[in-house]
Coordinates of C-alpha atoms and ligand atoms in Angstrom, one line a residue:
M743 CA -15.7 16.5 5.8
I744 CA -13.8 17.0 9.4
E745 CA -10.6 19.0 8.5
T746 CA -7.9 16.7 9.6
L747 CA -5.8 19.5 8.0
H748 CA -6.9 22.8 8.9
K749 CA -4.8 25.5 8.9
R750 CA -1.9 23.3 6.8
R751 CA -0.2 24.5 4.5
V752 CA 0.9 21.9 1.7
L753 CA 3.3 22.8 -0.8
L754 CA 3.0 20.9 -4.2
V755 CA 5.3 19.4 -6.5
I756 CA 3.5 18.4 -9.6
G757 CA 6.2 16.0 -11.6
G758 CA 5.4 15.2 -15.2
G759 CA 4.0 12.0 -15.7
I760 CA 0.1 10.7 -16.8
A761 CA -0.7 10.8 -13.0
A762 CA 0.0 14.6 -13.0
Y763 CA -3.9 15.0 -13.3
K764 CA -4.9 13.1 -10.2
A765 CA -2.6 15.5 -8.7
L766 CA -5.6 17.8 -9.2
D767 CA -8.1 15.7 -7.5
L768 CA -5.3 15.7 -5.2
I769 CA -5.6 19.7 -4.5
R770 CA -8.6 19.3 -4.3
R771 CA -9.0 16.8 -1.5
L772 CA -6.4 18.8 0.3
R773 CA -8.5 21.7 0.9
E774 CA -11.2 19.4 1.8
R775 CA -9.6 18.2 4.6
G776 CA -8.5 22.1 5.5
A777 CA -5.1 22.6 3.7
S778 CA -4.2 25.7 1.7
V779 CA -2.4 24.3 -1.3
C780 CA 0.8 26.0 -3.1
P781 CA 1.2 24.3 -6.1
V782 CA 4.4 24.5 -8.6
L783 CA 4.4 22.5 -11.6
T784 CA 7.6 21.3 -13.6
A785 CA 8.2 21.8 -17.1
G786 CA 6.8 18.3 -17.7
A787 CA 4.1 18.7 -15.6
Q788 CA 3.1 21.4 -17.5
E789 CA 2.5 18.5 -20.4
F790 CA 0.0 17.6 -19.0
V791 CA -1.4 19.9 -16.5
T792 CA -1.8 23.4 -17.0
P793 CA -1.0 25.9 -14.3
L794 CA -4.0 27.6 -14.9
A795 CA -5.8 24.5 -13.6
A796 CA -3.7 24.0 -10.7
A797 CA -4.0 27.8 -9.9
A798 CA -8.0 27.4 -10.4
L799 CA -8.2 24.3 -7.5
A800 CA -5.7 25.7 -5.5
G801 CA -7.4 28.9 -5.1
E802 CA -3.9 31.0 -5.5
R803 CA -1.1 31.3 -7.9
A804 CA 0.7 28.2 -9.5
H805 CA 4.6 28.7 -9.6
T806 CA 6.0 27.0 -12.4
D807 CA 10.0 28.8 -13.0
L808 CA 12.9 29.5 -11.1
F809 CA 14.1 32.7 -12.8
D810 CA 10.4 34.4 -12.6
R811 CA 11.0 38.0 -12.1
A812 CA 7.6 38.6 -10.8
S813 CA 7.4 36.0 -8.4
E814 CA 10.8 36.2 -7.0
A815 CA 10.1 39.9 -6.0
E816 CA 6.7 38.7 -4.7
I817 CA 8.2 35.7 -2.9
G818 CA 11.1 33.9 -3.3
H819 CA 12.1 30.1 -4.4
I820 CA 13.5 29.9 -1.0
K821 CA 10.7 31.4 1.1
L822 CA 8.5 29.4 -1.0
A823 CA 10.8 26.9 0.3
R824 CA 10.1 27.7 4.0
Q825 CA 6.4 28.9 4.4
A826 CA 4.5 25.6 4.4
D827 CA 4.2 22.9 6.8
A828 CA 4.8 20.2 4.4
V829 CA 6.3 19.2 0.8
V830 CA 4.3 17.0 -1.3
V831 CA 6.3 15.3 -4.6
A832 CA 2.7 14.0 -6.3
P833 CA 3.3 12.3 -9.1
A834 CA 6.7 11.6 -8.0
T835 CA 8.7 10.5 -11.1
A836 CA 11.9 8.8 -11.6
N837 CA 13.7 11.6 -12.7
L838 CA 12.8 13.5 -10.2
M839 CA 13.4 11.0 -7.2
A840 CA 17.1 10.7 -8.9
S841 CA 17.6 14.4 -8.9
M842 CA 16.2 14.6 -5.2
A843 CA 18.6 12.1 -4.5
G844 CA 21.5 13.2 -6.5
G845 CA 21.1 17.0 -5.1
H846 CA 20.3 18.5 -8.1
A847 CA 18.7 22.2 -8.2
A848 CA 18.2 22.4 -12.1
D849 CA 14.3 24.1 -12.0
L850 CA 12.2 25.6 -9.2
A851 CA 10.9 22.1 -8.2
T852 CA 14.2 20.3 -7.6
T853 CA 15.6 23.9 -5.9
I854 CA 12.8 24.2 -3.6
L855 CA 12.7 20.5 -2.6
L856 CA 16.8 20.9 -2.0
A857 CA 16.2 24.4 -0.4
T858 CA 13.6 23.0 2.0
T859 CA 14.1 21.8 5.9
L860 CA 10.3 20.9 5.6
P861 CA 9.1 17.0 5.8
I862 CA 8.5 15.4 2.6
L863 CA 6.5 13.0 1.0
L864 CA 6.5 11.6 -2.1
A865 CA 3.8 9.2 -4.2
P866 CA 6.1 7.9 -7.1
A867 CA 4.5 6.8 -10.5
M868 CA 6.2 5.4 -13.2
N869 CA 5.9 2.2 -15.6
V870 CA 6.9 -1.0 -13.7
Q871 CA 10.2 -1.7 -14.8
M872 CA 11.5 2.2 -14.0
W873 CA 10.3 1.6 -10.6
A874 CA 11.7 -1.8 -10.1
H875 CA 15.2 -0.5 -12.3
P876 CA 18.3 -0.7 -9.3
A877 CA 18.8 3.1 -10.1
T878 CA 15.4 4.2 -9.0
R879 CA 15.6 1.9 -6.1
R880 CA 18.9 2.9 -5.1
N881 CA 17.5 6.5 -5.3
R882 CA 14.3 5.4 -3.2
A883 CA 17.0 3.8 -0.5
I884 CA 18.7 7.2 -0.2
L885 CA 15.6 9.7 0.2
E886 CA 14.1 7.2 2.7
G887 CA 17.5 7.6 4.2
D888 CA 17.1 11.2 4.0
G889 CA 14.0 10.8 6.0
I890 CA 11.7 11.7 3.2
R891 CA 8.4 9.7 3.6
I892 CA 7.0 7.8 0.7
V893 CA 3.4 6.7 0.0
G894 CA 2.8 3.8 -2.9
P895 CA 3.3 3.4 -5.4
N896 CA 0.0 0.7 -5.7
A897 CA 0.1 -1.5 -8.3
G898 CA -2.3 -2.3 -11.1
R899 CA -3.3 -1.0 -14.5
M900 CA -1.5 1.8 -15.9
A901 CA -1.4 3.7 -18.7
E902 CA 0.8 0.8 -20.6
P903 CA -0.1 -2.7 -21.3
E904 CA 2.4 -3.4 -18.2
S905 CA 1.1 -3.7 -14.6
G906 CA 2.6 -4.2 -11.4
P907 CA 3.6 -0.9 -8.4
G908 CA 4.0 1.7 -10.3
R909 CA 0.5 3.6 -10.3
M910 CA 0.4 6.9 -8.1
A911 CA -1.0 6.5 -4.8
E912 CA -4.8 7.6 -4.7
P913 CA -5.0 10.9 -3.6
N914 CA -7.2 9.9 -0.3
E915 CA -4.3 7.7 0.1
I916 CA -1.6 10.6 -0.1
A917 CA -3.7 12.9 2.3
D918 CA -3.8 10.2 4.7
A919 CA -0.1 9.5 4.1
L920 CA 0.3 13.7 4.7
E921 CA -1.6 13.6 7.9
R922 CA 0.4 10.8 9.6
M923 CA 3.8 12.5 8.5
L924 CA 2.6 15.3 10.6
G925 CA 1.6 13.4 13.3
L926 CA -2.2 14.4 12.7
Q927 CA -3.4 10.8 13.2
A928 CA -1.1 9.2 15.8
G929 CA -3.2 7.3 18.4
D930 CA -2.5 6.5 22.0
G931 CA -2.8 3.0 21.6
P932 CA -0.5 -0.1 22.5
L933 CA 0.9 0.0 18.8
V934 CA 2.2 3.7 18.9
G935 CA 5.8 3.8 16.4
R936 CA 5.3 0.1 15.6
R937 CA 4.8 -0.3 11.7
V938 CA 2.2 -3.0 10.7
L939 CA 1.7 -4.8 7.3
V940 CA -1.5 -6.8 6.8
T941 CA -2.4 -8.4 3.6
S942 CA -6.0 -9.1 2.6
G943 CA -8.2 -10.4 0.5
P944 CA -8.4 -13.2 -2.3
T945 CA -5.8 -13.1 -4.9
H946 CA -6.9 -13.1 -8.9
E947 CA -4.9 -15.1 -11.2
P948 CA -5.7 -14.2 -14.9
I949 CA -6.6 -17.1 -17.2
D950 CA -7.0 -14.6 -20.2
P951 CA -7.9 -10.7 -20.6
V952 CA -11.5 -12.2 -19.1
R953 CA -11.0 -14.4 -16.9
Y954 CA -9.5 -15.3 -13.6
I955 CA -9.2 -18.4 -10.9
A956 CA -10.1 -16.5 -7.4
N957 CA -11.7 -17.4 -4.0
R958 CA -14.4 -16.1 -2.0
S959 CA -12.2 -14.3 0.8
S960 CA -14.5 -11.0 0.9
G961 CA -11.2 -9.6 2.8
R962 CA -13.0 -8.8 6.2
Q963 CA -10.9 -9.9 8.4
G964 CA -7.8 -8.5 6.6
H965 CA -9.0 -5.0 6.5
A966 CA -10.8 -5.0 10.3
I967 CA -7.3 -5.9 11.6
A968 CA -5.5 -3.4 9.3
A969 CA -8.1 -0.9 10.5
A970 CA -7.9 -2.1 14.6
A971 CA -4.1 -1.5 14.3
A972 CA -4.4 2.1 12.8
A973 CA -6.6 2.7 16.0
A974 CA -4.5 1.5 18.2
G975 CA -1.4 3.8 16.6
A976 CA 0.1 1.8 14.4
A977 CA 1.3 3.2 10.8
V978 CA -0.1 0.3 8.9
T979 CA 0.7 -0.4 4.9
L980 CA -2.5 -3.0 3.9
V981 CA -2.2 -5.2 0.6
S982 CA -5.0 -5.8 -0.5
G983 CA -6.3 -8.4 -3.5
P984 CA -9.6 -7.3 -5.5
V985 CA -12.3 -6.4 -2.5
A986 CA -15.4 -4.7 -2.0
L987 CA -14.8 -2.9 0.9
P988 CA -13.7 0.5 1.5
D989 CA -10.1 1.4 2.6
P990 CA -10.2 1.2 6.2
P991 CA -9.3 4.6 7.8
G992 CA -6.2 6.1 8.4
V993 CA -4.4 2.8 6.8
A994 CA -2.2 3.0 3.3
V995 CA -3.5 0.9 0.9
V996 CA -1.9 -0.4 -1.5
R997 CA -4.4 -2.9 -4.3
V998 CA -2.8 -5.6 -6.1
E999 CA -4.4 -8.6 -8.5
T1000 CA -2.0 -11.4 -8.2
A1001 CA 0.4 -13.6 -6.0
R1002 CA 3.1 -12.5 -7.3
E1003 CA 1.9 -8.8 -7.3
M1004 CA 0.7 -9.3 -3.7
L1005 CA 4.5 -10.6 -2.8
A1006 CA 6.6 -7.7 -4.8
A1007 CA 3.9 -5.3 -2.7
V1008 CA 4.6 -6.5 1.0
E1009 CA 8.9 -6.9 -0.2
A1010 CA 8.5 -3.4 -0.6
A1011 CA 6.4 -2.9 2.3
L1012 CA 8.8 -3.5 4.5
P1013 CA 10.7 -3.3 7.6
A1014 CA 7.9 -3.9 9.8
D1015 CA 7.3 -4.8 13.5
I1016 CA 4.5 -7.0 12.9
A1017 CA 3.6 -8.8 9.3
V1018 CA 0.1 -10.0 9.5
F1019 CA -0.6 -12.7 6.4
A1020 CA -4.6 -12.6 6.3
A1021 CA -5.0 -12.7 2.4
A1022 CA -6.6 -16.2 0.9
V1023 CA -3.6 -16.3 -1.5
A1024 CA -4.3 -18.2 -5.0
D1025 CA -2.2 -21.3 -4.5
W1026 CA -1.8 -22.1 -8.1
R1027 CA -1.7 -19.6 -10.9
P1028 CA -2.1 -20.5 -15.0
E1029 CA 0.9 -21.4 -16.4
H1030 CA 0.8 -19.2 -19.7
E1031 CA 0.8 -15.7 -19.0
A1032 CA -2.6 -14.0 -20.0
G1033 CA -2.2 -12.8 -23.4
T1034 CA -4.4 -9.9 -24.8
K1035 CA -6.8 -12.2 -26.5
K1036 CA -9.8 -14.1 -25.4
I1037 CA -9.3 -17.6 -25.2
K1038 CA -12.1 -18.9 -27.8
K1039 CA -14.3 -22.3 -27.8
D1040 CA -13.1 -24.4 -31.2
G1041 CA -15.6 -27.0 -30.8
T1042 CA -13.0 -29.5 -29.1
G1043 CA -14.6 -28.7 -25.8
P1044 CA -12.4 -27.1 -23.2
A1045 CA -9.1 -25.5 -23.5
P1046 CA -6.3 -27.5 -21.5
M1047 CA -4.9 -25.0 -18.6
S1048 CA -2.0 -26.1 -16.8
L1049 CA -1.4 -24.7 -13.3
V1050 CA 1.9 -24.0 -11.8
E1051 CA 2.5 -23.2 -7.7
N1052 CA 2.4 -19.3 -6.9
P1053 CA 5.1 -18.1 -4.5
D1054 CA 4.8 -18.7 -1.0
I1055 CA 4.0 -15.3 0.6
L1056 CA 3.8 -16.1 4.3
A1057 CA 6.7 -18.4 3.8
T1058 CA 9.0 -16.4 2.1
I1059 CA 8.9 -12.8 4.6
A1060 CA 9.1 -15.5 7.3
R1061 CA 11.8 -17.3 6.1
R1062 CA 13.7 -14.0 5.1
P1063 CA 17.5 -14.1 6.0
A1064 CA 17.6 -10.3 6.9
G1065 CA 15.0 -8.2 7.6
R1066 CA 12.5 -10.4 9.2
P1067 CA 9.6 -8.4 10.7
P1068 CA 10.1 -9.5 14.9
L1069 CA 6.3 -10.8 14.7
V1070 CA 5.1 -13.0 11.9
V1071 CA 1.1 -14.2 11.8
G1072 CA -0.4 -16.1 8.9
F1073 CA -3.5 -17.2 9.2
A1074 CA -5.4 -21.3 8.1
A1075 CA -8.5 -21.7 6.8
E1076 CA -9.0 -25.1 7.8
T1077 CA -12.6 -27.7 7.5
D1078 CA -11.2 -30.1 10.0
R1079 CA -8.6 -30.8 12.9
V1080 CA -8.2 -27.4 12.4
I1081 CA -5.5 -27.5 15.2
E1082 CA -3.5 -30.2 14.3
H1083 CA -3.4 -29.3 10.6
A1084 CA -2.4 -25.1 12.3
R1085 CA 0.7 -26.2 14.6
A1086 CA 2.2 -28.5 10.7
K1087 CA 1.7 -24.8 9.5
I1088 CA 3.6 -23.1 11.9
A1089 CA 6.2 -25.4 11.2
R1090 CA 5.4 -25.7 7.5
K1091 CA 5.8 -21.9 6.9
G1092 CA 8.4 -19.8 9.8
C1093 CA 5.6 -18.1 11.2
D1094 CA 5.5 -17.5 14.9
L1095 CA 2.0 -17.5 14.9
I1096 CA -1.1 -19.0 13.1
V1097 CA -4.7 -17.8 13.3
A1098 CA -6.6 -20.7 12.8
N1099 CA -10.6 -20.5 11.8
D1100 CA -12.7 -23.3 10.6
V1101 CA -14.0 -21.9 7.3
S1102 CA -16.7 -25.5 6.9
A1103 CA -20.0 -24.5 5.3
E1104 CA -21.8 -24.8 8.3
G1105 CA -19.3 -21.9 9.6
G1106 CA -20.2 -18.9 7.1
V1107 CA -16.9 -17.7 7.9
M1108 CA -15.4 -17.7 4.4
G1109 CA -17.6 -13.8 3.2
G1110 CA -19.3 -13.7 6.3
A1111 CA -19.6 -11.0 9.9
D1112 CA -18.2 -13.4 12.0
N1113 CA -15.3 -15.6 12.8
A1114 CA -14.1 -18.3 15.5
V1115 CA -10.3 -18.5 16.0
H1116 CA -7.7 -20.4 17.2
V1117 CA -4.6 -18.6 18.0
I1118 CA -1.7 -21.0 18.0
R1119 CA 1.8 -19.8 18.8
R1120 CA 5.1 -21.8 17.6
D1121 CA 6.0 -22.4 21.7
G1122 CA 2.7 -24.5 21.7
A1123 CA 0.5 -22.1 23.4
I1124 CA -3.2 -22.5 22.9
E1125 CA -6.1 -19.7 22.9
T1126 CA -9.8 -20.3 21.9
W1127 CA -12.3 -17.7 20.8
P1128 CA -15.9 -17.6 21.3
R1129 CA -17.5 -17.0 17.7
L1130 CA -16.6 -13.0 17.6
G1131 CA -17.6 -10.3 15.2
K1132 CA -14.8 -9.8 12.3
D1133 CA -14.2 -6.5 14.1
E1134 CA -13.7 -7.5 17.8
V1135 CA -11.8 -10.4 17.0
A1136 CA -9.5 -7.6 15.1
R1137 CA -9.1 -5.9 17.9
R1138 CA -8.2 -9.0 20.0
L1139 CA -5.3 -10.0 17.6
V1140 CA -4.3 -6.2 17.8
A1141 CA -4.1 -6.0 21.7
Y1142 CA -2.5 -9.9 21.5
F1143 CA 0.2 -8.7 19.0
A1144 CA 1.0 -5.7 21.0
G1145 CA 1.4 -7.6 24.1
L1146 CA 4.0 -10.2 22.4
L1147 CA 6.0 -7.4 21.0
A1148 CA 5.7 -5.9 25.0
D1149 CA 7.0 -9.0 26.3
Ligands
LIG295 N1 -0.4 -17.8 1.9 C1 0.8 -17.2 1.4 N2 1.3 -17.1 0.4 C2 0.5 -18.3 -0.7 C3 -0.6 -19.3 0.2 C4 -0.7 -19.0 1.5 O1 1.2 -16.1 2.0 N3 1.2 -18.2 -1.8 C5 -0.6 -17.1 3.3 C6 -1.7 -16.6 3.8 O2 -2.1 -15.4 3.6 C7 -2.6 -17.6 5.5 C8 -1.9 -18.8 5.0 O3 -0.7 -18.8 4.4 O4 -1.3 -17.0 6.1 C9 -2.1 -20.0 4.5 O5 -1.9 -21.2 4.4 P1 -1.9 -22.4 3.3 O6 -0.7 -23.1 2.8 O7 -2.4 -21.8 2.1 O8 -3.1 -22.9 3.8 P2 -4.6 -22.6 4.0 O9 -5.2 -22.0 2.9 O10 -5.1 -22.7 5.1 O11 -5.1 -24.1 3.3 P3 -4.4 -25.4 3.0 O12 -3.5 -25.9 4.1 O13 -5.0 -26.1 2.2 O14 -3.3 -25.0 2.2

């Protein structure tokens, strides 16, 4: 493991939520990358993990009390708030976010967060409804306005039966985001200082708890674009449906399952300078929400299933009245009359550019390692590229996008 956080000191505030157990793994990941970690646990956090466990993994004492005589004599809370390179709050609960947004200093954690002048990274974790609540959205906007960085939350299954954004980002994603915040992953490519959003992979639309509608997208092209954009220096968020690929290095990955989750995650990840919609979103989903019970055979043949259309994520973002990314890129999977269909798609969806690929069975593009694309712009310009590896297509696309932004 390369020590990308060599000699960096991280003050890790652990909030009170079930995701606190993942904060222990985060300590390990940060130390693997060469950082030293000073854990601070809120009272709530101690309901889930013990200061002893945090201290054992950090290899130093964990702090819990504002008025702890021993610790104040040794190192005051103000000093604690200074002697590090960054503060990471994981999990950042709704309550901690509200306290921070309101400037409260009721315990050691919130006092440190108010007293510190260090860069702060939050990894929120909470119930889906709490994350979606207008109060949390307001608090998040205030915190972002204060220059605080946020990583995640991811969509997916949580402790409660509901699913959607609310799950804490994975420890390695948090460590990556920390490196980006500290400028340790800054490349020197053409997209330095730019934010790029990429969707990738298929979506899964549940029929019942065990069955779903899906498609053959592997996510390879979308993931390669995210990796190439990060390598070009951009801050990249990749919103990915279920894929069997590793996370691209230096990219913040938000995992989702359904089209509706993907749209919510995309909206949460804006603003962006470039948005690339490479996901093969399921056009339809079963009309009835998948319950908790498997649909059983009852001898009368297959259960009828009616479908409803999913939101069109690309069109929704391309037609956004405010905050539309300056460059919105769609993909088109076509089996015939590729360019004609792609042109129509630009008009229909309102995007700036379509990357059209021929997915007819002979090509082996879907799920394969190569791609042959046409890049079609709204102003009518077309480029047709030879058959190339998906990584090379990604690099060329990223260079092409950077050129358009620079014009
Ligand atoms: N897309 C999306 N949300 C959807 C459907 C599609 O964001 N619900 C995006 C895809 O990510 C892709 C483009 O729209 O960028 C593809 O458009 P789509 O209309 O689905 O076209 P094709 O898949 O190419 O096929 P068809 O024209 O037959 O629908």
